[in-house]
Short mmCIF file of C-alpha atoms in Angstrom, two decimals:
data_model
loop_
_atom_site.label_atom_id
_atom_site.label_comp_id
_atom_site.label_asym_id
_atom_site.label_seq_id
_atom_site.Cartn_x
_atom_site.Cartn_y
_atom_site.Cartn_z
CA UNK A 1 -5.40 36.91 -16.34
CA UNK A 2 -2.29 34.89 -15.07
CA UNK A 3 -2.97 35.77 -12.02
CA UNK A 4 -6.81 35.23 -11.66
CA UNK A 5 -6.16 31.75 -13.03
CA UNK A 6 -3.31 31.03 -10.38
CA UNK A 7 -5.77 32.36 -7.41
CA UNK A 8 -8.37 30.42 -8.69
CA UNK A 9 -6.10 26.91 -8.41
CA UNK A 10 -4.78 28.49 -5.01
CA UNK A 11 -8.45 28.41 -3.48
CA UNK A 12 -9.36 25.34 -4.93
CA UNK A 13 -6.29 23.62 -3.87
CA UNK A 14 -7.40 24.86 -0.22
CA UNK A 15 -11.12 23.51 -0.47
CA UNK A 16 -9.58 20.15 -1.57
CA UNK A 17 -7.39 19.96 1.07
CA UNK A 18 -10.00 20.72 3.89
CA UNK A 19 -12.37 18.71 2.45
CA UNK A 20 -9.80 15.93 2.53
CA UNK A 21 -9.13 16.68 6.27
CA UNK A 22 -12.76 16.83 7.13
CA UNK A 23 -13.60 13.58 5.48
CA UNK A 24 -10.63 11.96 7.34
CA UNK A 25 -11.35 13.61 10.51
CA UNK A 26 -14.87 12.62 10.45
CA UNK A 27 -13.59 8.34 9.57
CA UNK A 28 -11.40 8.49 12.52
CA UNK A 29 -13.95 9.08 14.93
CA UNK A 30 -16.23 6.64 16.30
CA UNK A 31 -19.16 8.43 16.94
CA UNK A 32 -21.45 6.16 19.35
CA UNK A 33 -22.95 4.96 16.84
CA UNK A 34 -24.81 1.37 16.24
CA UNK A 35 -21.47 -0.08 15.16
CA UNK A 36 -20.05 0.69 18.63
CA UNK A 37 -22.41 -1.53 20.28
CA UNK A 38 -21.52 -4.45 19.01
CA UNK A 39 -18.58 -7.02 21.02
CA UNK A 40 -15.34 -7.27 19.48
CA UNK A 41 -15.21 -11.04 18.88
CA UNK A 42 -11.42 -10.92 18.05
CA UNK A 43 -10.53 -9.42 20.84
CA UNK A 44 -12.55 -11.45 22.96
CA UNK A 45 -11.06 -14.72 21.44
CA UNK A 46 -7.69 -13.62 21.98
CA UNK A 47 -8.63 -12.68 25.85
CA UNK A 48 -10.29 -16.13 25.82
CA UNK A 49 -6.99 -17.98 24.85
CA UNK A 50 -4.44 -15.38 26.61
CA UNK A 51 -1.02 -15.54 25.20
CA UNK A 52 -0.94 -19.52 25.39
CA UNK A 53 0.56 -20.43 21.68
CA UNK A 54 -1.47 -22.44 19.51
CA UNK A 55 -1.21 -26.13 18.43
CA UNK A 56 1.44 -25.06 15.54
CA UNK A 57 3.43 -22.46 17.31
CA UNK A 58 6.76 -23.80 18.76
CA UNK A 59 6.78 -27.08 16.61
CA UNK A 60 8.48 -26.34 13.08
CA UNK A 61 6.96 -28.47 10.65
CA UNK A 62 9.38 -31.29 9.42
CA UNK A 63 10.84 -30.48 6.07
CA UNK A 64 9.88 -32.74 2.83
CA UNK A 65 13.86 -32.56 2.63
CA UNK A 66 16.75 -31.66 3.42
CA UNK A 67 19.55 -31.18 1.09
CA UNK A 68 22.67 -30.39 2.03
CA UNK A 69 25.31 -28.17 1.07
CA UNK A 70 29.23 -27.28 2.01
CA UNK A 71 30.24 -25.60 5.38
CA UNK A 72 26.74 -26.23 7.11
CA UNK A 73 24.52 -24.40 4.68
CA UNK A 74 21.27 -26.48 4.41
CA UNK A 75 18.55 -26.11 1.68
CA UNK A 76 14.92 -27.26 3.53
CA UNK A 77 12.06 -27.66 1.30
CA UNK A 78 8.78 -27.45 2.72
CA UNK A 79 6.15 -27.67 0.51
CA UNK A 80 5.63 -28.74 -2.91
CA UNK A 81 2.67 -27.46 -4.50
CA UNK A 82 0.87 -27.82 -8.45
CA UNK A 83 -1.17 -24.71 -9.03
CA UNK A 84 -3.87 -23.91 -11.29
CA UNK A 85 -1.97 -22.68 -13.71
CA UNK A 86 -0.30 -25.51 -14.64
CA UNK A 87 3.13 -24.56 -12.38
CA UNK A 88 4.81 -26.64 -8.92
CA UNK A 89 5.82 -23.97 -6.79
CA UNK A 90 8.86 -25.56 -4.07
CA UNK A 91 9.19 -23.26 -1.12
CA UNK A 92 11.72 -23.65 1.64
CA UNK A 93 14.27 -21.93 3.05
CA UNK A 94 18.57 -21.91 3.26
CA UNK A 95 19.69 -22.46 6.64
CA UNK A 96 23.40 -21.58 8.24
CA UNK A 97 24.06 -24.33 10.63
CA UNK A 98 27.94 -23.30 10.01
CA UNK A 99 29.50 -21.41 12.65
CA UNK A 100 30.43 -18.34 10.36
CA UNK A 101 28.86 -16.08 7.41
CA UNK A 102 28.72 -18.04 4.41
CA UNK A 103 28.49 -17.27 0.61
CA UNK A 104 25.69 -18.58 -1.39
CA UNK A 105 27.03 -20.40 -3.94
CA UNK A 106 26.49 -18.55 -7.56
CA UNK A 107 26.71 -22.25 -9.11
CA UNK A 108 23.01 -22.51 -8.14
CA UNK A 109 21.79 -20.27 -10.95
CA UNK A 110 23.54 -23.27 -13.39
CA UNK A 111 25.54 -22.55 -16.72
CA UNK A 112 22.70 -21.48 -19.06
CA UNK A 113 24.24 -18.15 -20.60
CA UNK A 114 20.09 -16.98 -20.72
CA UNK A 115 20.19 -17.20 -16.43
CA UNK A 116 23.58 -16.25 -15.92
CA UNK A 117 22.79 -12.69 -17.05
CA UNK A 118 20.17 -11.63 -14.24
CA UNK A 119 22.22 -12.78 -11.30
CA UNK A 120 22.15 -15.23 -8.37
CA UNK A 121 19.58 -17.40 -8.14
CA UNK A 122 18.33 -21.18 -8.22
CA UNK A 123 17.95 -21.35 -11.77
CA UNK A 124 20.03 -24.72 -12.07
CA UNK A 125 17.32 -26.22 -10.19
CA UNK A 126 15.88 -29.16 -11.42
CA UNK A 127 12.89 -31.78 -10.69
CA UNK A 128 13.24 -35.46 -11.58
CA UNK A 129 10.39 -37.95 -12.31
CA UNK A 130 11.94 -41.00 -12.15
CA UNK A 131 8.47 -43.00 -13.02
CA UNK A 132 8.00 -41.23 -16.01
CA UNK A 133 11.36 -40.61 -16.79
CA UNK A 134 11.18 -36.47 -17.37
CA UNK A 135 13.49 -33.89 -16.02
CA UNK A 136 12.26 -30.38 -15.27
CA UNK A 137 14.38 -27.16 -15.47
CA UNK A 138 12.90 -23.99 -14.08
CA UNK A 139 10.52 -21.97 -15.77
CA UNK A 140 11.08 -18.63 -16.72
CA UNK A 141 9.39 -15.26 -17.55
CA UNK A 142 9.49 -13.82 -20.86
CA UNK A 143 12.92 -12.03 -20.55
CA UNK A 144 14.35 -15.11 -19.39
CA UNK A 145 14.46 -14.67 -15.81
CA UNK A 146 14.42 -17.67 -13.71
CA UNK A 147 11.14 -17.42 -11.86
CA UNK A 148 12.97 -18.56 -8.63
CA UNK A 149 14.50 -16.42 -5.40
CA UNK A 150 17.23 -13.86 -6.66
CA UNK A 151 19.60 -11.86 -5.57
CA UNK A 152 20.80 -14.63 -2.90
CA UNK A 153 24.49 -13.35 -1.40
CA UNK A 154 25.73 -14.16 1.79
CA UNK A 155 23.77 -15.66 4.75
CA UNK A 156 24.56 -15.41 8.43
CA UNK A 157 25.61 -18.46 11.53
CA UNK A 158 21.65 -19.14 12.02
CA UNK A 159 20.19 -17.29 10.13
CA UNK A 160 17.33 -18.35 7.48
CA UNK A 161 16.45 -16.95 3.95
CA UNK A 162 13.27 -18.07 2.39
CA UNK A 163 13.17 -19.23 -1.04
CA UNK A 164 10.87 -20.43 -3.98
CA UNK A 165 11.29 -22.03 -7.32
CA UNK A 166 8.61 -23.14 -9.89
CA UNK A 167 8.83 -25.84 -12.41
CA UNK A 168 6.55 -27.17 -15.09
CA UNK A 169 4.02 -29.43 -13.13
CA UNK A 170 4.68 -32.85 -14.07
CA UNK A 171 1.53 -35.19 -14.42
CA UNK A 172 -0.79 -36.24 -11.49
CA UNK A 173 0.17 -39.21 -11.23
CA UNK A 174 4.32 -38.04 -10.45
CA UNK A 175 3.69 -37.64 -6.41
CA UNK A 176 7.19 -38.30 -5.73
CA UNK A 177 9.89 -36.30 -7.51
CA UNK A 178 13.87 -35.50 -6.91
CA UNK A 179 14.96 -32.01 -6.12
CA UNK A 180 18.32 -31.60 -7.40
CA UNK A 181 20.63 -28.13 -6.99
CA UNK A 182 24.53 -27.49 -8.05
CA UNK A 183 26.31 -28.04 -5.00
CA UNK A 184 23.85 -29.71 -3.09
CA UNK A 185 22.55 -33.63 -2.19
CA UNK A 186 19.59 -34.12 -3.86
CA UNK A 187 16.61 -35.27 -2.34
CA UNK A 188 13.14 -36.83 -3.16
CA UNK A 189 9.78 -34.75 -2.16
CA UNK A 190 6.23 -35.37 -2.20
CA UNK A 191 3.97 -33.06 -4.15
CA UNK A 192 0.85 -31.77 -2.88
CA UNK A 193 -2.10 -30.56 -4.69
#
């Protein structure tokens, strides 16, 4: 019986599997049909335009600030957006303009015990609204993790790491905010959105 049962699962195991390779053999090819009539306008565009970059390629966009650190390591924001859900999302990136490999700083993540236990991060971040006199700290997930970029180490001469952190949104009317980080100058940014 054991073994009726296990030839059984055998065969069916070999139907599956050719039925599998038939139905993927037959989605590979391109059969002449209607579809294959029809110009590929993507690659035509990109034939139109050859390999000439576009209007953004080669010109970095300015960063909303720059704050900057010890030994050459730069923090660049570059954007500042509210979303939806009630959250400003900063993006930007650390730059090495030292001439060696440098340590992130683990003062970033701040001194709140709650951060300090999941790591390196930017959890000491914080947004200032001067006009309405508020100070944001970063928001976190339900086991207190900073929702920010973690597990920041070392960064190389030149190199670039991209990073995030999201604070409460303050109101619509707070356009222009200060960005301040342990170790860092602060500096103001405009929110978008």
């Amino acid at each position: 019986m054991i073994m009726r049962f296990t030839e059984r699962a055998r065969r069916r195991m070999v139907a599956l599997t050719l039925a599998a390779g038939l139905a993927l053999g037959t989605a590979g090819c391109g059969g002449g049909g209607e579809d294959d009539k029809k110009p590929d306008t993507s690659a035509s565009a990109s034939k139109d335009r050859g390999s000439a970059p576009s209007a953004q390629e080669g010109k970095p966009e300015a960063p909303l600030a720059e704050l900057k650190g010890k030994d050459g390591l730069l923090l660049q924001i570059t954007t500042a957006q509210r979303d939806a859900g009630g959250f400003l999302t900063v993006n930007g990136q650390f730059k090495n303009d030292g001439s060696g490999s440098l340590t992130i700083p683990a003062e970033l993540r701040g001194d709140e015990t709650e951060i300090l236990k999941h790591g390196t991060s930017l959890g000491g971040a914080t947004l200032v609204d001067s006009k309405g006199k508020k100070r944001y700290y970063v928001l976190r997930d339900t086991d207190g993790r900073p929702l920010t970029t973690t597990g920041l180490t070392t960064i190389e001469s030149g190199q670039t790491i991209p990073v995030f952190i999201q604070f409460p949104t303050p109101p619509a009317n707070a356009t222009d905010v200060t960005l301040q980080v342990p170790t860092f100058s602060s500096g103001t940014i405009k929110i978008s959105g």
